[in-house]
Amino acid sequence: MAIPLFLILVGYAAGVLLPLCFPARPRIQNLIAHGLAAVATMGGIYLGMVGLLAPEPLAMSVPSTLPLLTFAVRLDALSSLFLLMISFVGLAASIYAVGYVTELYGRISIGLLGSLYNAFLLSMTLVVLADNGFFFLIAWELMSLFSYFLVVTEHEKSDVRYAGLFYLIMTHIGTAFVILTFLLLFQGSGSFSFDAFRNLGHPLPDNMRTMAFVLALVGFGTKAGIVPLHVWLPYAHPAAPSHISALMSGVMIKTAIYALLRVYFDFFGGHFPWWWGFVVLLIGAVSALLGVMYALMEHDLKSLLAYHSVENIGIILLGIGAGMIFHSYDLDELAALGLIGGLYHTINHAVFKALLFFGAGSLLYATHTRNMEEYGGLLRRMPWTGGCFLIGAVSIAALPPTNGFVSEWLVFQSLFLSYQMPSLLMKFMLPLAAAMLALTGVLALTCFAKAFGISFLALPRSSHARHAEEVPWPMRVGMGGLSAVCIALGLAPMLVVPFLDHVSTSLIGRSIADKMLALDGWALAPVNVEFSSLSSPVLGFLLVATAALGLALVACYGGTSPRRYSKTWACGLNLTSRMEYSATGFVQPIKRVFSTIYQPTVKLETEFLEESRYFAKRRRFEFHIEPLFQAYFYDPLIAFVSGLADRMRIVQAGSLHLYLAYIFVTLVVLLMVAL
Amino acid sequence: MIKDQSILQAIALTLAQAIILLAVSPAIVGLIKKVKARFQCRQGAGILQPYVDLKKLFRKQPVVSTTTSWIFTATPYIVFASTVTAGLLVPIFVSQMPLNFAGNIIAFVYLLALGTFFLILAGLDAGSPFGGMGSSREAIVASLTEPAMIMAIFAIALTAGSTNLSTIVHRTALLEGIVTDPSPHLMALAAVFIVALAETGRVPVDNPATHLELTMIHEAMVLEYSGRYLALLEWASAIKLLVFLTLIANVFAPWGIATSFTPMALSIGLAVYLVKVAGLALLIGTIECMFAKLRLFRITDLLGVAFILALLGLLFFYILRS
């Protein structure tokens, strides 16, 4: 382990330093930074595979001069899985970035961007490897800071600066909670090493454990983007350059999932009451549904994808929450199923979300706008980007035979198998969560039908879209590779499930891989093959076979005449892009049906002709939806805090004498207390 | 399960299923049209008219809009494939289907959703506002039907202890684990029936006979299609209708279906199946004549009712069991 790890660290370190050595040579900086990152991520993929295949965790540590801090790393199954995911998406992003950053030449320093990019990847790698609380916190903080610097890459724009500030504040609130969690664990163990944390799970008094649960959920939940702590995602993800957005959305928020699993299953050893799992499940269901609902109303493609991250974190938490509930009732086989579903979705989401952000980045590269209403007809102009984006859209909409479908299917099964639980409440609540997942699934389908249909189909809606050109080949390779993985993960779950089972076995000590792989691995079964089974390779084969049947029928029944091309009938007028359905129009029925959640406000201004009130000269239509949490939670909170700060200002008069008096009074009070 | 049968038998059964779906579905559409004609005091076209229509459409030269991309021409094949594949997961006249292992009810629902997804895209592709209108409406109807569908089938699945359709049908046909009180089943049946009307675009959710922009949903999406593409889409929607009727008939009243592979049982199973779906087609035809189409934003109430019914079915099941 030592040698590959050393090489990875050297690779990233070189990636941080070398690009800065070639000032004003953007081409060289670009190649060096992303080339080194690619090499280091390949090392990460290798190390992740080694860790996943190793029967025992690999560990090593380097002492430091500071007390409590050791640079301890440990590669167990859970770390390996996340390391593999980070490195794989990192590799794709590095290839993609070679093409993508060419657009930024001359506008910003590519050397700095590349250097920060490597530092960001390195910090994420360290987060999942760290085996010491102090070391973890340092890596966690570095990850937050480097991602902040990357978010504000285009800091000359005021909305980017605002997004960055918003992200910085939110992520630090989260970090504060994470620190509190670790301090609580430290109080129980007397050491910051993860080994000490592992052994304290039970002796800690109940109220302390509950507190640690809540603190960890809020702290890591902020990073993961659970509702109602999700507000920073739709600001920060669109502001960053697209390959960074892909890493943040696909991978960085998953480190929070990693940390939650680490704390709940590893540190607490899986000893927790049922309601912990229920809280996680509930948050998952609400995040999934609200995430997709806000995504539907979004017409900035990258914000839309950011909201979908909230949704998918929700789906992951549905699986993990179900697993936690099962585990607390000692139904360990079903708990393993829930965890495997959640972990599978974690990986899948990393792949297809990175792919979709690459797609959005390509559109931005080609059209210089993120507004979907200005796209249109791009499939013809950008066939590669379009095809890859379509595969990503089908995957995220969880349609067979792609990867999103398989993992969502597993989460569904774990929710359905709740009928084996002793509690009637759980028996009823988990299927209800499944219904919410079903609604989420279809709404995601609608949202991506919108995203793809409005962006890539029909007529171009602006001159940007009319003159768009296909992106350079490194970007296509990045997207194409991820598309292939989306399909492979969907068609060959039998190759993935044993690894995930290895991870869940390391967490709860029960392996179910042999029960999940029915019929020599051709079908997946959730523990019990009688209850349900799924064979995605067979479904894939059937889809191809029946499509071929359709072609054969056409050939058979004389459908040989060549197609005739003609204009779309537009009631006698020439079809223009202004007649097309817009993204806003497309989701109008949904906005109306779910108006309780959206609370839309519509403003319609009409200017009439002077001669007659029956003829309009100009119309202006505006609609807004009320972001509930911002309006009813964050805005009052911010108002309260700044109000408090205003009142505190009386103390800060700016007079030196006053400050000296404060110091004096404090000293006297301290002395009095001490004596 | 597949291991109990020889591979040849499995392939033969699967092919027989596919052939039944393809061959019977146009007649069901013809039957419904005939019933409607009779209610309207018309003679109406013969039951076999849809076959003639399909043949004619296959032969006609297709016209494709210059605005469209490859999505437009690929969609009919994808919709056809996903519908037939979904149909192969539902047992038709044999309760023990060879493809049972390939997917359960979730796979069935999501396979149909794959077709819906591409139809929505195709509706947008031609750039005509009609297509967009249809797509947008189809999206909201699909959003509201799926949760109800999954909840309803889950209530049934609990009784049978399986979510695989073939296992559910087989166990119900053999009266295994049947609850004495049928109320969960009745609730779920009502829910699935409403869902079936919505999913297949029948009155009161959509009207397959209309081409009025205020009312059409499915027809608006396929408005730009012609020739062989239209033929495939029409056929796929007929198959979808038949699959839903099969689902209702076999999940809720599987009796008569062949539970073994003797020639006698198979022929009885086939005959009973045809009678059952014809009966349901009569019912749908009657409903189409007795009810008016609902306003678009009234559909949510109807589908909300379906969801609540399914949920009640689930609750009843647990209360009856405990």
CSV table of N, CA and C in Angstrom, one decimal, chain A residues 329-456:
chain,number,residue,atom,x,y,z
A,329,TYR,N,-33.5,-3.7,14.0
A,329,TYR,CA,-34.4,-4.8,14.3
A,329,TYR,C,-33.7,-6.1,14.1
A,330,ASP,N,-32.4,-6.1,14.0
A,330,ASP,CA,-31.6,-7.3,13.8
A,330,ASP,C,-31.9,-8.1,12.5
A,331,LEU,N,-32.5,-7.5,11.5
A,331,LEU,CA,-32.8,-8.1,10.2
A,331,LEU,C,-31.6,-7.8,9.3
A,332,ASP,N,-30.4,-8.5,9.6
A,332,ASP,CA,-29.2,-8.0,9.0
A,332,ASP,C,-29.1,-8.3,7.5
A,333,GLU,N,-29.8,-9.3,7.0
A,333,GLU,CA,-29.7,-9.6,5.6
A,333,GLU,C,-30.4,-8.4,4.8
A,334,LEU,N,-31.5,-8.0,5.4
A,334,LEU,CA,-32.3,-6.9,4.7
A,334,LEU,C,-31.5,-5.6,4.9
A,335,ALA,N,-30.8,-5.4,6.0
A,335,ALA,CA,-30.0,-4.2,6.3
A,335,ALA,C,-28.9,-4.2,5.2
A,336,ALA,N,-28.3,-5.3,4.9
A,336,ALA,CA,-27.3,-5.4,3.9
A,336,ALA,C,-27.8,-5.0,2.6
A,337,LEU,N,-29.1,-5.4,2.3
A,337,LEU,CA,-29.7,-5.1,1.0
A,337,LEU,C,-29.9,-3.6,0.9
A,338,GLY,N,-30.4,-2.9,2.0
A,338,GLY,CA,-30.5,-1.5,1.9
A,338,GLY,C,-29.2,-0.8,1.7
A,339,LEU,N,-28.2,-1.2,2.4
A,339,LEU,CA,-26.9,-0.6,2.2
A,339,LEU,C,-26.3,-0.8,0.8
A,340,ILE,N,-26.5,-2.0,0.3
A,340,ILE,CA,-26.0,-2.2,-1.0
A,340,ILE,C,-26.7,-1.4,-2.0
A,341,GLY,N,-28.0,-1.2,-1.9
A,341,GLY,CA,-28.8,-0.4,-2.8
A,341,GLY,C,-28.3,1.1,-2.7
A,342,GLY,N,-28.1,1.6,-1.4
A,342,GLY,CA,-27.6,2.9,-1.2
A,342,GLY,C,-26.2,3.1,-1.8
A,343,LEU,N,-25.3,2.2,-1.6
A,343,LEU,CA,-24.0,2.3,-2.1
A,343,LEU,C,-23.9,2.2,-3.6
A,344,TYR,N,-24.8,1.3,-4.2
A,344,TYR,CA,-24.8,1.2,-5.6
A,344,TYR,C,-25.3,2.5,-6.2
A,345,HIS,N,-26.3,3.1,-5.6
A,345,HIS,CA,-26.8,4.4,-6.1
A,345,HIS,C,-25.7,5.5,-6.0
A,346,THR,N,-24.9,5.4,-4.9
A,346,THR,CA,-23.8,6.4,-4.7
A,346,THR,C,-22.9,6.4,-5.9
A,347,ILE,N,-22.5,5.1,-6.3
A,347,ILE,CA,-21.6,5.0,-7.4
A,347,ILE,C,-22.2,5.5,-8.7
A,348,ASN,N,-23.4,5.0,-8.9
A,348,ASN,CA,-24.1,5.3,-10.1
A,348,ASN,C,-24.3,6.8,-10.3
A,349,HIS,N,-24.7,7.4,-9.2
A,349,HIS,CA,-25.0,8.9,-9.2
A,349,HIS,C,-23.7,9.6,-9.6
A,350,ALA,N,-22.6,9.1,-9.0
A,350,ALA,CA,-21.3,9.8,-9.3
A,350,ALA,C,-21.0,9.7,-10.8
A,351,VAL,N,-21.3,8.6,-11.4
A,351,VAL,CA,-21.0,8.4,-12.8
A,351,VAL,C,-21.9,9.3,-13.7
A,352,PHE,N,-23.3,9.1,-13.5
A,352,PHE,CA,-24.1,9.8,-14.4
A,352,PHE,C,-24.2,11.3,-14.1
A,353,LYS,N,-24.0,11.7,-12.9
A,353,LYS,CA,-24.1,13.1,-12.6
A,353,LYS,C,-22.9,13.8,-13.2
A,354,ALA,N,-21.7,13.2,-13.1
A,354,ALA,CA,-20.5,13.7,-13.7
A,354,ALA,C,-20.7,13.8,-15.2
A,355,LEU,N,-21.3,12.8,-15.8
A,355,LEU,CA,-21.5,12.8,-17.2
A,355,LEU,C,-22.5,14.0,-17.6
A,356,LEU,N,-23.5,14.1,-16.8
A,356,LEU,CA,-24.5,15.2,-17.2
A,356,LEU,C,-23.9,16.6,-17.0
A,357,PHE,N,-23.0,16.7,-15.9
A,357,PHE,CA,-22.4,18.0,-15.8
A,357,PHE,C,-21.4,18.3,-16.9
A,358,PHE,N,-20.7,17.2,-17.4
A,358,PHE,CA,-19.8,17.3,-18.6
A,358,PHE,C,-20.7,17.8,-19.7
A,359,GLY,N,-21.8,17.2,-19.9
A,359,GLY,CA,-22.7,17.6,-21.0
A,359,GLY,C,-23.1,19.0,-20.9
A,360,ALA,N,-23.5,19.4,-19.7
A,360,ALA,CA,-23.9,20.8,-19.5
A,360,ALA,C,-22.7,21.8,-19.8
A,361,GLY,N,-21.5,21.3,-19.4
A,361,GLY,CA,-20.3,22.1,-19.6
A,361,GLY,C,-20.1,22.2,-21.1
A,362,SER,N,-20.3,21.1,-21.9
A,362,SER,CA,-20.1,21.2,-23.3
A,362,SER,C,-21.1,22.2,-24.0
A,363,LEU,N,-22.3,22.2,-23.4
A,363,LEU,CA,-23.3,23.1,-24.0
A,363,LEU,C,-22.8,24.6,-23.7
A,364,LEU,N,-22.3,24.7,-22.5
A,364,LEU,CA,-21.9,26.1,-22.1
A,364,LEU,C,-20.7,26.5,-23.0
A,365,TYR,N,-19.8,25.5,-23.2
A,365,TYR,CA,-18.6,25.7,-24.1
A,365,TYR,C,-19.1,26.1,-25.5
A,366,ALA,N,-20.1,25.5,-26.0
A,366,ALA,CA,-20.5,25.7,-27.4
A,366,ALA,C,-21.4,26.9,-27.5
A,367,THR,N,-22.2,27.2,-26.5
A,367,THR,CA,-23.2,28.3,-26.7
A,367,THR,C,-23.0,29.5,-25.8
A,368,HIS,N,-22.1,29.3,-24.8
A,368,HIS,CA,-21.9,30.4,-23.8
A,368,HIS,C,-23.1,30.9,-23.0
A,369,THR,N,-24.0,29.9,-22.8
A,369,THR,CA,-25.1,30.3,-22.0
A,369,THR,C,-25.6,29.0,-21.2
A,370,ARG,N,-26.1,29.2,-20.0
A,370,ARG,CA,-26.6,28.1,-19.3
A,370,ARG,C,-28.1,28.0,-19.3
A,371,ASN,N,-28.7,29.0,-20.0
A,371,ASN,CA,-30.2,29.1,-20.0
A,371,ASN,C,-30.8,28.1,-21.0
A,372,MET,N,-31.5,27.1,-20.6
A,372,MET,CA,-32.1,26.2,-21.5
A,372,MET,C,-33.0,26.8,-22.6
A,373,GLU,N,-33.6,27.9,-22.2
A,373,GLU,CA,-34.6,28.5,-23.2
A,373,GLU,C,-33.8,29.0,-24.4
A,374,GLU,N,-32.5,29.1,-24.3
A,374,GLU,CA,-31.7,29.6,-25.5
A,374,GLU,C,-31.0,28.5,-26.2
A,375,TYR,N,-31.3,27.2,-25.8
A,375,TYR,CA,-30.7,26.1,-26.5
A,375,TYR,C,-31.7,25.7,-27.6
A,376,GLY,N,-31.8,24.4,-28.0
A,376,GLY,CA,-32.7,23.9,-29.0
A,376,GLY,C,-32.0,23.4,-30.2
A,377,GLY,N,-32.4,22.3,-30.7
A,377,GLY,CA,-31.9,21.7,-31.9
A,377,GLY,C,-30.4,21.3,-31.9
A,378,LEU,N,-29.9,21.2,-30.7
A,378,LEU,CA,-28.4,20.9,-30.6
A,378,LEU,C,-28.0,19.5,-30.9
A,379,LEU,N,-29.0,18.6,-30.9
A,379,LEU,CA,-28.6,17.2,-31.2
A,379,LEU,C,-28.0,17.1,-32.6
A,380,ARG,N,-28.5,17.9,-33.5
A,380,ARG,CA,-28.0,17.9,-34.9
A,380,ARG,C,-26.6,18.5,-35.0
A,381,ARG,N,-26.4,19.6,-34.2
A,381,ARG,CA,-25.1,20.3,-34.3
A,381,ARG,C,-24.1,19.6,-33.4
A,382,MET,N,-24.5,19.0,-32.3
A,382,MET,CA,-23.5,18.3,-31.4
A,382,MET,C,-23.9,16.9,-31.1
A,383,PRO,N,-23.8,16.0,-32.1
A,383,PRO,CA,-24.3,14.6,-32.0
A,383,PRO,C,-23.7,13.9,-30.8
A,384,TRP,N,-22.4,14.1,-30.6
A,384,TRP,CA,-21.7,13.3,-29.5
A,384,TRP,C,-22.2,13.7,-28.2
A,385,THR,N,-22.1,15.1,-28.0
A,385,THR,CA,-22.6,15.6,-26.7
A,385,THR,C,-24.0,15.2,-26.4
A,386,GLY,N,-24.9,15.3,-27.5
A,386,GLY,CA,-26.3,14.9,-27.4
A,386,GLY,C,-26.5,13.5,-27.0
A,387,GLY,N,-25.8,12.6,-27.7
A,387,GLY,CA,-25.9,11.2,-27.4
A,387,GLY,C,-25.5,10.8,-26.0
A,388,CYS,N,-24.4,11.4,-25.6
A,388,CYS,CA,-23.9,11.1,-24.2
A,388,CYS,C,-24.9,11.7,-23.2
A,389,PHE,N,-25.3,12.9,-23.4
A,389,PHE,CA,-26.3,13.5,-22.5
A,389,PHE,C,-27.6,12.7,-22.4
A,390,LEU,N,-28.0,12.1,-23.5
A,390,LEU,CA,-29.2,11.3,-23.5
A,390,LEU,C,-29.0,10.0,-22.6
A,391,ILE,N,-27.8,9.4,-22.8
A,391,ILE,CA,-27.5,8.2,-21.9
A,391,ILE,C,-27.5,8.6,-20.4
A,392,GLY,N,-26.9,9.8,-20.1
A,392,GLY,CA,-27.0,10.3,-18.8
A,392,GLY,C,-28.4,10.5,-18.3
A,393,ALA,N,-29.2,11.1,-19.2
A,393,ALA,CA,-30.6,11.4,-18.8
A,393,ALA,C,-31.4,10.2,-18.6
A,394,VAL,N,-31.2,9.2,-19.4
A,394,VAL,CA,-31.9,7.9,-19.3
A,394,VAL,C,-31.5,7.2,-17.9
A,395,SER,N,-30.2,7.4,-17.6
A,395,SER,CA,-29.7,6.8,-16.4
A,395,SER,C,-30.3,7.5,-15.2
A,396,ILE,N,-30.3,8.8,-15.2
A,396,ILE,CA,-30.7,9.5,-14.0
A,396,ILE,C,-32.2,9.4,-13.8
A,397,ALA,N,-32.9,9.2,-14.9
A,397,ALA,CA,-34.4,8.9,-14.9
A,397,ALA,C,-34.7,7.5,-14.5
A,398,ALA,N,-33.6,6.7,-14.2
A,398,ALA,CA,-33.8,5.3,-13.7
A,398,ALA,C,-34.6,4.5,-14.7
A,399,LEU,N,-34.3,4.6,-16.0
A,399,LEU,CA,-35.0,3.8,-16.9
A,399,LEU,C,-34.1,2.6,-17.3
A,400,PRO,N,-34.7,1.4,-17.4
A,400,PRO,CA,-33.9,0.2,-17.8
A,400,PRO,C,-33.4,0.4,-19.2
A,401,PRO,N,-32.3,-0.2,-19.6
A,401,PRO,CA,-31.4,-1.1,-18.7
A,401,PRO,C,-30.2,-0.3,-18.2
A,402,THR,N,-30.3,0.9,-17.8
A,402,THR,CA,-29.1,1.6,-17.3
A,402,THR,C,-28.9,1.5,-15.8
A,403,ASN,N,-27.8,2.0,-15.3
A,403,ASN,CA,-27.4,1.8,-14.0
A,403,ASN,C,-28.3,2.4,-12.9
A,404,GLY,N,-28.9,3.6,-13.2
A,404,GLY,CA,-29.8,4.2,-12.3
A,404,GLY,C,-31.0,3.3,-12.0
A,405,PHE,N,-31.4,2.6,-13.0
A,405,PHE,CA,-32.6,1.7,-12.8
A,405,PHE,C,-32.2,0.6,-11.8
A,406,VAL,N,-31.1,0.0,-12.0
A,406,VAL,CA,-30.7,-1.1,-11.1
A,406,VAL,C,-30.6,-0.7,-9.6
A,407,SER,N,-30.0,0.4,-9.4
A,407,SER,CA,-29.8,0.8,-8.0
A,407,SER,C,-31.1,1.3,-7.4
A,408,GLU,N,-31.9,2.0,-8.2
A,408,GLU,CA,-33.2,2.4,-7.7
A,408,GLU,C,-34.1,1.1,-7.4
A,409,TRP,N,-34.0,0.1,-8.3
A,409,TRP,CA,-34.7,-1.1,-8.1
A,409,TRP,C,-34.4,-1.7,-6.7
A,410,LEU,N,-33.1,-1.8,-6.4
A,410,LEU,CA,-32.6,-2.4,-5.2
A,410,LEU,C,-33.2,-1.6,-4.0
A,411,VAL,N,-33.2,-0.2,-4.1
A,411,VAL,CA,-33.7,0.6,-3.0
A,411,VAL,C,-35.2,0.3,-2.8
A,412,PHE,N,-35.9,0.2,-3.9
A,412,PHE,CA,-37.4,-0.2,-3.9
A,412,PHE,C,-37.6,-1.5,-3.2
A,413,GLN,N,-36.8,-2.5,-3.5
A,413,GLN,CA,-36.9,-3.8,-2.9
A,413,GLN,C,-36.7,-3.8,-1.4
A,414,SER,N,-35.7,-3.0,-1.0
A,414,SER,CA,-35.5,-3.0,0.5
A,414,SER,C,-36.6,-2.3,1.2
A,415,LEU,N,-37.2,-1.3,0.5
A,415,LEU,CA,-38.4,-0.6,1.1
A,415,LEU,C,-39.6,-1.6,1.2
A,416,PHE,N,-39.8,-2.4,0.1
A,416,PHE,CA,-40.9,-3.3,0.1
A,416,PHE,C,-40.8,-4.4,1.1
A,417,LEU,N,-39.6,-4.8,1.3
A,417,LEU,CA,-39.4,-6.0,2.3
A,417,LEU,C,-39.6,-5.6,3.7
A,418,SER,N,-40.1,-4.3,3.9
A,418,SER,CA,-40.4,-3.9,5.3
A,418,SER,C,-41.5,-4.7,5.9
A,419,TYR,N,-42.2,-5.5,5.1
A,419,TYR,CA,-43.3,-6.2,5.7
A,419,TYR,C,-42.8,-7.3,6.7
A,420,GLN,N,-41.5,-7.5,6.7
A,420,GLN,CA,-41.0,-8.4,7.7
A,420,GLN,C,-40.6,-7.8,9.0
A,421,MET,N,-40.8,-6.5,9.1
A,421,MET,CA,-40.5,-5.8,10.3
A,421,MET,C,-41.5,-6.0,11.4
A,422,PRO,N,-41.1,-6.0,12.7
A,422,PRO,CA,-42.1,-6.2,13.7
A,422,PRO,C,-43.0,-5.0,13.9
A,423,SER,N,-42.6,-3.8,13.6
A,423,SER,CA,-43.3,-2.6,14.0
A,423,SER,C,-44.3,-2.3,12.9
A,424,LEU,N,-45.6,-2.0,13.2
A,424,LEU,CA,-46.6,-1.7,12.2
A,424,LEU,C,-46.4,-0.4,11.6
A,425,LEU,N,-45.9,0.6,12.4
A,425,LEU,CA,-45.6,1.9,11.9
A,425,LEU,C,-44.6,1.8,10.7
A,426,MET,N,-43.5,1.0,11.0
A,426,MET,CA,-42.5,0.9,9.9
A,426,MET,C,-43.0,0.1,8.7
A,427,LYS,N,-43.9,-0.9,9.0
A,427,LYS,CA,-44.5,-1.6,7.9
A,427,LYS,C,-45.2,-0.7,7.0
A,428,PHE,N,-45.8,0.3,7.5
A,428,PHE,CA,-46.6,1.2,6.7
A,428,PHE,C,-45.8,2.4,6.2
A,429,MET,N,-44.8,2.9,6.9
A,429,MET,CA,-44.1,4.0,6.5
A,429,MET,C,-43.1,3.7,5.4
A,430,LEU,N,-42.5,2.5,5.4
A,430,LEU,CA,-41.5,2.3,4.3
A,430,LEU,C,-42.1,2.1,2.9
A,431,PRO,N,-43.3,1.4,2.8
A,431,PRO,CA,-43.9,1.5,1.5
A,431,PRO,C,-44.3,2.9,1.1
A,432,LEU,N,-44.7,3.7,2.1
A,432,LEU,CA,-45.0,5.1,1.7
A,432,LEU,C,-43.8,5.8,1.2
A,433,ALA,N,-42.7,5.5,1.8
A,433,ALA,CA,-41.4,6.1,1.2
A,433,ALA,C,-41.2,5.6,-0.2
A,434,ALA,N,-41.6,4.3,-0.4
A,434,ALA,CA,-41.4,3.7,-1.8
A,434,ALA,C,-42.3,4.5,-2.8
A,435,ALA,N,-43.5,4.9,-2.3
A,435,ALA,CA,-44.4,5.7,-3.2
A,435,ALA,C,-43.8,7.0,-3.5
A,436,MET,N,-43.2,7.6,-2.5
A,436,MET,CA,-42.5,8.9,-2.7
A,436,MET,C,-41.4,8.7,-3.7
A,437,LEU,N,-40.7,7.6,-3.6
A,437,LEU,CA,-39.6,7.3,-4.5
A,437,LEU,C,-40.1,7.1,-5.9
A,438,ALA,N,-41.3,6.5,-6.0
A,438,ALA,CA,-41.9,6.3,-7.3
A,438,ALA,C,-42.2,7.6,-7.9
A,439,LEU,N,-42.8,8.5,-7.1
A,439,LEU,CA,-43.2,9.9,-7.6
A,439,LEU,C,-41.9,10.6,-8.0
A,440,THR,N,-40.9,10.5,-7.2
A,440,THR,CA,-39.6,11.1,-7.5
A,440,THR,C,-39.1,10.6,-8.8
A,441,GLY,N,-39.2,9.3,-9.0
A,441,GLY,CA,-38.6,8.7,-10.3
A,441,GLY,C,-39.3,9.3,-11.5
A,442,VAL,N,-40.6,9.4,-11.5
A,442,VAL,CA,-41.3,9.9,-12.7
A,442,VAL,C,-41.1,11.4,-12.8
A,443,LEU,N,-41.0,12.1,-11.7
A,443,LEU,CA,-40.7,13.5,-11.9
A,443,LEU,C,-39.3,13.7,-12.5
A,444,ALA,N,-38.4,12.9,-12.1
A,444,ALA,CA,-37.0,13.0,-12.6
A,444,ALA,C,-37.1,12.7,-14.1
A,445,LEU,N,-37.9,11.7,-14.5
A,445,LEU,CA,-38.1,11.4,-15.9
A,445,LEU,C,-38.6,12.6,-16.7
A,446,THR,N,-39.6,13.3,-16.1
A,446,THR,CA,-40.2,14.5,-16.7
A,446,THR,C,-39.1,15.6,-16.8
A,447,CYS,N,-38.4,15.7,-15.7
A,447,CYS,CA,-37.4,16.8,-15.7
A,447,CYS,C,-36.3,16.6,-16.8
A,448,PHE,N,-35.9,15.3,-17.0
A,448,PHE,CA,-34.9,15.1,-18.0
A,448,PHE,C,-35.5,15.0,-19.4
A,449,ALA,N,-36.7,14.7,-19.5
A,449,ALA,CA,-37.4,14.8,-20.8
A,449,ALA,C,-37.4,16.3,-21.2
A,450,LYS,N,-37.6,17.1,-20.2
A,450,LYS,CA,-37.6,18.6,-20.4
A,450,LYS,C,-36.1,19.0,-20.8
A,451,ALA,N,-35.2,18.6,-19.9
A,451,ALA,CA,-33.8,19.1,-20.1
A,451,ALA,C,-33.3,18.7,-21.5
A,452,PHE,N,-33.5,17.4,-21.9
A,452,PHE,CA,-33.0,16.9,-23.1
A,452,PHE,C,-33.9,17.5,-24.3
A,453,GLY,N,-35.2,17.4,-24.1
A,453,GLY,CA,-36.1,17.8,-25.2
A,453,GLY,C,-35.9,19.2,-25.6
A,454,ILE,N,-35.9,20.1,-24.6
A,454,ILE,CA,-35.8,21.5,-24.9
A,454,ILE,C,-34.4,21.9,-25.4
A,455,SER,N,-33.4,21.3,-24.8
A,455,SER,CA,-32.0,21.7,-25.2
A,455,SER,C,-31.6,21.1,-26.5
A,456,PHE,N,-32.0,19.9,-26.8
A,456,PHE,CA,-31.3,19.2,-27.9
A,456,PHE,C,-32.3,19.0,-29.1
